[in-house]
């Protein structure tokens, strides 16, 4: 079965770069939409962005161009980098597999367990 | 961006009674291809969100028949016919007709 696992530091200093990796098993990241979603404390869910075809990516404009998602097909992993972080980026970060057709991503059917990242000095 | 508004914020339900959650979108989720890009998730305590319903009314694999979705255009509803302890959690609607993908604020379902 498809499994996703996030990894990365749980604490990042303000103005630095948040880096997370998602390791996928049970499916190849060469197909599908591989996504990052976060859950801000006490709040709802926010789509960060996704990558597909191992190189094409889309991002939420709310990130103000701070996000970058990349893929390493040799390791079946994809990664998120978020630059210039502030306390407002403190959240639980999930990676997820998105399904859809050639036109668009439609929904997320498998999620990682999530990893808490705090931004603090 | 499309704003998804869920009501109520929370719901306390007697076991065996029905529950209903509303989700309204700021724009129609009906695409010219005939699909309506509206989805429902539940997040149970300490877990990741799980897909319940896709394209308004289709139950995802393993989702019991007591859970149903309905609606069209901009107004949607998730119903649980008989709430049990296993249904406790946070319920979210999501749209994917337009970037950025957006979620509703969530509805907390509790047992009385």
PDB file of C-alpha atoms in Angstrom:
ATOM      1  CA  UNK A   1       0.000   0.000   0.000  1.00  0.00           C
ATOM      2  CA  UNK A   2       1.034   3.596  -0.516  1.00  0.00           C
ATOM      3  CA  UNK A   3       2.848   5.157   2.414  1.00  0.00           C
ATOM      4  CA  UNK A   4       4.363   8.589   2.859  1.00  0.00           C
ATOM      5  CA  UNK A   5       6.724   9.694   5.614  1.00  0.00           C
ATOM      6  CA  UNK A   6       7.857  13.232   6.326  1.00  0.00           C
ATOM      7  CA  UNK A   7      11.272  13.974   7.794  1.00  0.00           C
ATOM      8  CA  UNK A   8      13.182  17.097   8.720  1.00  0.00           C
ATOM      9  CA  UNK A   9      14.022  19.440  11.577  1.00  0.00           C
ATOM     10  CA  UNK A  10      11.302  20.194  14.093  1.00  0.00           C
ATOM     11  CA  UNK A  11      12.730  23.626  14.904  1.00  0.00           C
ATOM     12  CA  UNK A  12      13.812  26.350  12.510  1.00  0.00           C
ATOM     13  CA  UNK A  13      15.046  29.837  13.369  1.00  0.00           C
ATOM     14  CA  UNK A  14      13.251  32.896  12.008  1.00  0.00           C
ATOM     15  CA  UNK A  15      14.529  34.085   8.604  1.00  0.00           C
ATOM     16  CA  UNK A  16      16.081  30.690   7.890  1.00  0.00           C
ATOM     17  CA  UNK A  17      14.932  27.974   5.472  1.00  0.00           C
ATOM     18  CA  UNK A  18      12.574  25.151   6.385  1.00  0.00           C
ATOM     19  CA  UNK A  19      13.465  21.913   4.603  1.00  0.00           C
ATOM     20  CA  UNK A  20      11.355  18.769   4.662  1.00  0.00           C
ATOM     21  CA  UNK A  21      11.522  15.517   2.727  1.00  0.00           C
ATOM     22  CA  UNK A  22       8.764  13.040   2.002  1.00  0.00           C
ATOM     23  CA  UNK A  23       9.741   9.428   1.346  1.00  0.00           C
ATOM     24  CA  UNK A  24       7.193   7.478  -0.666  1.00  0.00           C
ATOM     25  CA  UNK A  25       6.740   3.725  -0.757  1.00  0.00           C
ATOM     26  CA  UNK A  26       4.207   1.675  -2.660  1.00  0.00           C
ATOM     27  CA  UNK A  27       4.051   4.072  -5.616  1.00  0.00           C
ATOM     28  CA  UNK A  28       6.410   5.915  -7.932  1.00  0.00           C
ATOM     29  CA  UNK A  29       6.599   9.686  -7.788  1.00  0.00           C
ATOM     30  CA  UNK A  30       7.050   9.645 -11.565  1.00  0.00           C
ATOM     31  CA  UNK A  31       3.279   9.833 -11.833  1.00  0.00           C
ATOM     32  CA  UNK A  32       0.658  11.606  -9.783  1.00  0.00           C
ATOM     33  CA  UNK A  33       0.631  14.898  -7.968  1.00  0.00           C
ATOM     34  CA  UNK A  34       2.935  14.954  -4.917  1.00  0.00           C
ATOM     35  CA  UNK A  35       1.848  17.599  -2.521  1.00  0.00           C
ATOM     36  CA  UNK A  36       2.590  19.509   0.640  1.00  0.00           C
ATOM     37  CA  UNK A  37      -0.194  20.711   2.926  1.00  0.00           C
ATOM     38  CA  UNK A  38       0.119  22.343   6.311  1.00  0.00           C
ATOM     39  CA  UNK A  39      -2.119  22.768   9.333  1.00  0.00           C
ATOM     40  CA  UNK A  40      -1.559  25.952  11.274  1.00  0.00           C
ATOM     41  CA  UNK A  41      -2.072  25.698  15.057  1.00  0.00           C
ATOM     42  CA  UNK A  42      -5.760  25.751  15.932  1.00  0.00           C
ATOM     43  CA  UNK A  43      -6.617  26.444  12.328  1.00  0.00           C
ATOM     44  CA  UNK A  44      -7.520  24.609   9.214  1.00  0.00           C
ATOM     45  CA  UNK A  45      -5.624  23.146   6.331  1.00  0.00           C
ATOM     46  CA  UNK A  46      -3.603  25.100   3.778  1.00  0.00           C
ATOM     47  CA  UNK A  47      -2.406  23.680   0.484  1.00  0.00           C
ATOM     48  CA  UNK A  48       1.234  24.665  -0.040  1.00  0.00           C
ATOM     49  CA  UNK A  49       1.866  23.250  -3.490  1.00  0.00           C
ATOM     50  CA  UNK A  50       2.603  20.162  -5.513  1.00  0.00           C
ATOM     51  CA  UNK A  51       4.945  18.701  -8.073  1.00  0.00           C
ATOM     52  CA  UNK A  52       4.077  16.392 -10.961  1.00  0.00           C
ATOM     53  CA  UNK A  53       5.859  14.839 -13.904  1.00  0.00           C
ATOM     54  CA  UNK A  54       8.890  14.980 -11.557  1.00  0.00           C
ATOM     55  CA  UNK A  55       9.485  18.621 -12.295  1.00  0.00           C
ATOM     56  CA  UNK A  56       6.404  20.792 -12.847  1.00  0.00           C
ATOM     57  CA  UNK A  57       5.257  22.533  -9.692  1.00  0.00           C
ATOM     58  CA  UNK A  58       2.518  24.845  -8.505  1.00  0.00           C
ATOM     59  CA  UNK A  59       2.418  26.881  -5.313  1.00  0.00           C
ATOM     60  CA  UNK A  60      -0.059  28.710  -3.182  1.00  0.00           C
ATOM     61  CA  UNK A  61       0.364  32.476  -3.832  1.00  0.00           C
ATOM     62  CA  UNK A  62       0.040  32.993  -0.075  1.00  0.00           C
ATOM     63  CA  UNK A  63       3.645  31.780   0.208  1.00  0.00           C
ATOM     64  CA  UNK A  64       4.770  34.865  -1.713  1.00  0.00           C
ATOM     65  CA  UNK A  65       7.303  32.912  -3.808  1.00  0.00           C
ATOM     66  CA  UNK A  66       9.090  31.467  -0.761  1.00  0.00           C
ATOM     67  CA  UNK A  67       8.291  27.838  -1.546  1.00  0.00           C
ATOM     68  CA  UNK A  68      10.089  25.313  -3.715  1.00  0.00           C
ATOM     69  CA  UNK A  69       9.167  21.663  -4.235  1.00  0.00           C
ATOM     70  CA  UNK A  70      11.607  19.301  -5.882  1.00  0.00           C
ATOM     71  CA  UNK A  71      11.738  15.574  -6.591  1.00  0.00           C
ATOM     72  CA  UNK A  72      14.463  12.934  -6.405  1.00  0.00           C
ATOM     73  CA  UNK A  73      13.139  10.047  -8.439  1.00  0.00           C
ATOM     74  CA  UNK A  74      16.173   7.860  -7.662  1.00  0.00           C
ATOM     75  CA  UNK A  75      15.177   7.884  -3.997  1.00  0.00           C
ATOM     76  CA  UNK A  76      11.419   8.187  -4.625  1.00  0.00           C
ATOM     77  CA  UNK A  77      11.362  11.301  -2.487  1.00  0.00           C
ATOM     78  CA  UNK A  78      10.118  14.830  -2.889  1.00  0.00           C
ATOM     79  CA  UNK A  79      11.056  17.827  -0.819  1.00  0.00           C
ATOM     80  CA  UNK A  80       9.802  21.199   0.345  1.00  0.00           C
ATOM     81  CA  UNK A  81      11.957  24.245   0.945  1.00  0.00           C
ATOM     82  CA  UNK A  82      10.375  27.319   2.466  1.00  0.00           C
ATOM     83  CA  UNK A  83      12.641  30.340   2.757  1.00  0.00           C
ATOM     84  CA  UNK A  84      12.596  33.338   5.115  1.00  0.00           C
ATOM     85  CA  UNK A  85      10.349  31.636   7.639  1.00  0.00           C
ATOM     86  CA  UNK A  86       8.553  33.465  10.429  1.00  0.00           C
ATOM     87  CA  UNK A  87       6.509  32.330  13.411  1.00  0.00           C
ATOM     88  CA  UNK A  88       3.496  32.322  11.089  1.00  0.00           C
ATOM     89  CA  UNK A  89       5.002  29.265   9.361  1.00  0.00           C
ATOM     90  CA  UNK A  90       4.778  27.193  12.547  1.00  0.00           C
ATOM     91  CA  UNK A  91       2.522  24.283  11.617  1.00  0.00           C
ATOM     92  CA  UNK A  92       2.142  20.565  11.136  1.00  0.00           C
ATOM     93  CA  UNK A  93       3.400  19.813   7.623  1.00  0.00           C
ATOM     94  CA  UNK A  94       1.889  16.907   5.690  1.00  0.00           C
ATOM     95  CA  UNK A  95       2.973  15.361   2.447  1.00  0.00           C
ATOM     96  CA  UNK A  96       0.257  13.718   0.398  1.00  0.00           C
ATOM     97  CA  UNK A  97      -0.393  11.974  -2.881  1.00  0.00           C
ATOM     98  CA  UNK A  98      -2.776  13.803  -5.137  1.00  0.00           C
ATOM     99  CA  UNK A  99      -4.827  12.104  -7.810  1.00  0.00           C
ATOM    100  CA  UNK A 100      -6.437  13.646 -10.837  1.00  0.00           C
ATOM    101  CA  UNK A 101      -6.376  13.626 -14.597  1.00  0.00           C
ATOM    102  CA  UNK A 102      -4.164  15.375 -17.117  1.00  0.00           C
ATOM    103  CA  UNK A 103      -6.108  18.550 -16.492  1.00  0.00           C
ATOM    104  CA  UNK A 104      -5.735  19.012 -12.760  1.00  0.00           C
ATOM    105  CA  UNK A 105      -5.096  17.562  -9.343  1.00  0.00           C
ATOM    106  CA  UNK A 106      -8.435  16.599  -7.848  1.00  0.00           C
ATOM    107  CA  UNK A 107      -7.970  15.214  -4.345  1.00  0.00           C
ATOM    108  CA  UNK A 108      -5.530  13.711  -1.860  1.00  0.00           C
ATOM    109  CA  UNK A 109      -5.965  10.022  -1.163  1.00  0.00           C
ATOM    110  CA  UNK A 110      -2.906   9.190   0.933  1.00  0.00           C
ATOM    111  CA  UNK A 111      -1.253  11.415   3.535  1.00  0.00           C
ATOM    112  CA  UNK A 112       1.840  11.156   5.655  1.00  0.00           C
ATOM    113  CA  UNK A 113       1.475  11.258   9.435  1.00  0.00           C
ATOM    114  CA  UNK A 114       2.606  14.871   9.526  1.00  0.00           C
ATOM    115  CA  UNK A 115       5.565  16.556  11.161  1.00  0.00           C
ATOM    116  CA  UNK A 116       5.422  19.534  13.508  1.00  0.00           C
ATOM    117  CA  UNK A 117       7.740  22.390  12.602  1.00  0.00           C
ATOM    118  CA  UNK A 118       8.167  25.306  14.975  1.00  0.00           C
ATOM    119  CA  UNK A 119       9.778  28.577  13.971  1.00  0.00           C
ATOM    120  CA  UNK A 120      11.473  30.128  16.958  1.00  0.00           C
ATOM    121  CA  UNK A 121      14.789  31.608  17.973  1.00  0.00           C
TER     122      UNK A 121
ATOM    123  CA  UNK B   1      -9.084  32.420  -4.431  1.00  0.00           C
ATOM    124  CA  UNK B   2     -12.238  30.431  -3.761  1.00  0.00           C
ATOM    125  CA  UNK B   3     -13.373  30.759  -0.151  1.00  0.00           C
ATOM    126  CA  UNK B   4     -14.963  27.689   1.414  1.00  0.00           C
ATOM    127  CA  UNK B   5     -17.291  28.421   4.324  1.00  0.00           C
ATOM    128  CA  UNK B   6     -18.381  25.614   6.601  1.00  0.00           C
ATOM    129  CA  UNK B   7     -21.158  25.681   9.158  1.00  0.00           C
ATOM    130  CA  UNK B   8     -21.554  24.980  11.960  1.00  0.00           C
ATOM    131  CA  UNK B   9     -18.126  25.324  13.570  1.00  0.00           C
ATOM    132  CA  UNK B  10     -19.002  22.504  15.933  1.00  0.00           C
ATOM    133  CA  UNK B  11     -21.723  19.951  16.380  1.00  0.00           C
ATOM    134  CA  UNK B  12     -22.591  17.915  19.485  1.00  0.00           C
ATOM    135  CA  UNK B  13     -24.703  14.908  18.554  1.00  0.00           C
ATOM    136  CA  UNK B  14     -26.521  12.253  20.549  1.00  0.00           C
ATOM    137  CA  UNK B  15     -25.353   8.774  19.506  1.00  0.00           C
ATOM    138  CA  UNK B  16     -27.641   7.329  16.867  1.00  0.00           C
ATOM    139  CA  UNK B  17     -28.848  10.741  15.738  1.00  0.00           C
ATOM    140  CA  UNK B  18     -28.050  12.313  12.345  1.00  0.00           C
ATOM    141  CA  UNK B  19     -25.594  15.128  11.700  1.00  0.00           C
ATOM    142  CA  UNK B  20     -25.344  17.530   8.823  1.00  0.00           C
ATOM    143  CA  UNK B  21     -22.500  19.868   7.814  1.00  0.00           C
ATOM    144  CA  UNK B  22     -22.839  22.644   5.262  1.00  0.00           C
ATOM    145  CA  UNK B  23     -20.110  23.875   2.934  1.00  0.00           C
ATOM    146  CA  UNK B  24     -20.563  26.901   0.686  1.00  0.00           C
ATOM    147  CA  UNK B  25     -18.066  28.031  -1.937  1.00  0.00           C
ATOM    148  CA  UNK B  26     -17.601  31.610  -3.134  1.00  0.00           C
ATOM    149  CA  UNK B  27     -17.690  30.425  -6.774  1.00  0.00           C
ATOM    150  CA  UNK B  28     -19.310  27.527  -8.551  1.00  0.00           C
ATOM    151  CA  UNK B  29     -17.349  24.279  -8.380  1.00  0.00           C
ATOM    152  CA  UNK B  30     -18.997  22.910 -11.530  1.00  0.00           C
ATOM    153  CA  UNK B  31     -16.546  22.677 -14.412  1.00  0.00           C
ATOM    154  CA  UNK B  32     -17.620  22.777 -18.045  1.00  0.00           C
ATOM    155  CA  UNK B  33     -16.483  19.132 -18.255  1.00  0.00           C
ATOM    156  CA  UNK B  34     -19.441  18.237 -16.009  1.00  0.00           C
ATOM    157  CA  UNK B  35     -17.404  17.447 -12.881  1.00  0.00           C
ATOM    158  CA  UNK B  36     -17.939  19.256  -9.611  1.00  0.00           C
ATOM    159  CA  UNK B  37     -14.651  19.513  -7.741  1.00  0.00           C
ATOM    160  CA  UNK B  38     -15.865  19.255  -4.160  1.00  0.00           C
ATOM    161  CA  UNK B  39     -14.385  16.809  -1.624  1.00  0.00           C
ATOM    162  CA  UNK B  40     -14.873  15.943   2.053  1.00  0.00           C
ATOM    163  CA  UNK B  41     -12.232  14.827   4.566  1.00  0.00           C
ATOM    164  CA  UNK B  42     -12.290  13.823   8.202  1.00  0.00           C
ATOM    165  CA  UNK B  43      -9.410  14.224  10.617  1.00  0.00           C
ATOM    166  CA  UNK B  44      -9.671  12.058  13.684  1.00  0.00           C
ATOM    167  CA  UNK B  45      -7.701  12.802  16.821  1.00  0.00           C
ATOM    168  CA  UNK B  46      -3.969  12.457  16.281  1.00  0.00           C
ATOM    169  CA  UNK B  47      -4.385  11.350  12.672  1.00  0.00           C
ATOM    170  CA  UNK B  48      -3.948  12.778   9.221  1.00  0.00           C
ATOM    171  CA  UNK B  49      -7.017  13.799   7.224  1.00  0.00           C
ATOM    172  CA  UNK B  50      -8.745  10.952   5.383  1.00  0.00           C
ATOM    173  CA  UNK B  51     -10.786  11.278   2.216  1.00  0.00           C
ATOM    174  CA  UNK B  52     -14.481  10.531   2.695  1.00  0.00           C
ATOM    175  CA  UNK B  53     -16.276  11.837  -0.383  1.00  0.00           C
ATOM    176  CA  UNK B  54     -15.101  12.832  -3.866  1.00  0.00           C
ATOM    177  CA  UNK B  55     -16.954  14.826  -6.516  1.00  0.00           C
ATOM    178  CA  UNK B  56     -19.753  15.825  -4.123  1.00  0.00           C
ATOM    179  CA  UNK B  57     -21.375  12.466  -3.491  1.00  0.00           C
ATOM    180  CA  UNK B  58     -19.057   9.518  -4.215  1.00  0.00           C
ATOM    181  CA  UNK B  59     -17.888   7.594  -1.174  1.00  0.00           C
ATOM    182  CA  UNK B  60     -14.189   6.776  -1.147  1.00  0.00           C
ATOM    183  CA  UNK B  61     -13.058   3.188  -0.649  1.00  0.00           C
ATOM    184  CA  UNK B  62     -14.026   1.858   2.787  1.00  0.00           C
ATOM    185  CA  UNK B  63     -16.303   4.731   3.742  1.00  0.00           C
ATOM    186  CA  UNK B  64     -19.557   3.424   5.250  1.00  0.00           C
ATOM    187  CA  UNK B  65     -22.912   4.045   3.608  1.00  0.00           C
ATOM    188  CA  UNK B  66     -24.102   6.089   6.588  1.00  0.00           C
ATOM    189  CA  UNK B  67     -21.926   8.930   5.258  1.00  0.00           C
ATOM    190  CA  UNK B  68     -23.277  10.769   2.240  1.00  0.00           C
ATOM    191  CA  UNK B  69     -22.668  13.944   0.326  1.00  0.00           C
ATOM    192  CA  UNK B  70     -24.949  16.087  -1.754  1.00  0.00           C
ATOM    193  CA  UNK B  71     -25.224  19.496  -3.348  1.00  0.00           C
ATOM    194  CA  UNK B  72     -24.374  21.401  -6.480  1.00  0.00           C
ATOM    195  CA  UNK B  73     -22.842  24.618  -7.702  1.00  0.00           C
ATOM    196  CA  UNK B  74     -21.859  26.441  -4.542  1.00  0.00           C
ATOM    197  CA  UNK B  75     -23.857  24.679  -1.815  1.00  0.00           C
ATOM    198  CA  UNK B  76     -22.914  21.285  -0.431  1.00  0.00           C
ATOM    199  CA  UNK B  77     -23.825  19.078   2.510  1.00  0.00           C
ATOM    200  CA  UNK B  78     -22.223  16.142   4.275  1.00  0.00           C
ATOM    201  CA  UNK B  79     -24.563  13.930   6.249  1.00  0.00           C
ATOM    202  CA  UNK B  80     -23.943  11.205   8.794  1.00  0.00           C
ATOM    203  CA  UNK B  81     -27.140   9.232   9.209  1.00  0.00           C
ATOM    204  CA  UNK B  82     -26.421   7.812  12.667  1.00  0.00           C
ATOM    205  CA  UNK B  83     -23.505   9.304  14.536  1.00  0.00           C
ATOM    206  CA  UNK B  84     -21.345   6.931  16.556  1.00  0.00           C
ATOM    207  CA  UNK B  85     -18.201   7.405  18.616  1.00  0.00           C
ATOM    208  CA  UNK B  86     -16.054   6.513  15.580  1.00  0.00           C
ATOM    209  CA  UNK B  87     -17.399   9.574  13.740  1.00  0.00           C
ATOM    210  CA  UNK B  88     -15.891  12.071  16.190  1.00  0.00           C
ATOM    211  CA  UNK B  89     -13.433  14.348  14.437  1.00  0.00           C
ATOM    212  CA  UNK B  90     -12.863  17.442  12.354  1.00  0.00           C
ATOM    213  CA  UNK B  91     -14.599  17.492   8.980  1.00  0.00           C
ATOM    214  CA  UNK B  92     -13.298  19.605   6.084  1.00  0.00           C
ATOM    215  CA  UNK B  93     -14.580  20.344   2.614  1.00  0.00           C
ATOM    216  CA  UNK B  94     -12.102  21.154  -0.149  1.00  0.00           C
ATOM    217  CA  UNK B  95     -12.308  22.510  -3.699  1.00  0.00           C
ATOM    218  CA  UNK B  96      -9.918  21.733  -6.522  1.00  0.00           C
ATOM    219  CA  UNK B  97     -11.523  23.473  -9.500  1.00  0.00           C
ATOM    220  CA  UNK B  98      -9.112  26.380  -9.195  1.00  0.00           C
ATOM    221  CA  UNK B  99      -5.667  27.125  -7.768  1.00  0.00           C
ATOM    222  CA  UNK B 100      -4.979  27.567  -4.983  1.00  0.00           C
ATOM    223  CA  UNK B 101      -6.760  24.509  -3.657  1.00  0.00           C
ATOM    224  CA  UNK B 102      -8.678  25.640  -0.599  1.00  0.00           C
ATOM    225  CA  UNK B 103     -10.278  23.988   2.390  1.00  0.00           C
ATOM    226  CA  UNK B 104     -13.173  24.987   4.593  1.00  0.00           C
ATOM    227  CA  UNK B 105     -12.395  26.030   8.142  1.00  0.00           C
ATOM    228  CA  UNK B 106     -13.550  22.718   9.544  1.00  0.00           C
ATOM    229  CA  UNK B 107     -16.483  21.432  11.613  1.00  0.00           C
ATOM    230  CA  UNK B 108     -15.847  19.621  14.874  1.00  0.00           C
ATOM    231  CA  UNK B 109     -18.222  16.720  15.497  1.00  0.00           C
ATOM    232  CA  UNK B 110     -18.522  15.526  19.075  1.00  0.00           C
ATOM    233  CA  UNK B 111     -20.708  13.034  20.907  1.00  0.00           C
ATOM    234  CA  UNK B 112     -23.068  14.287  23.610  1.00  0.00           C
TER     235      UNK B 112
END
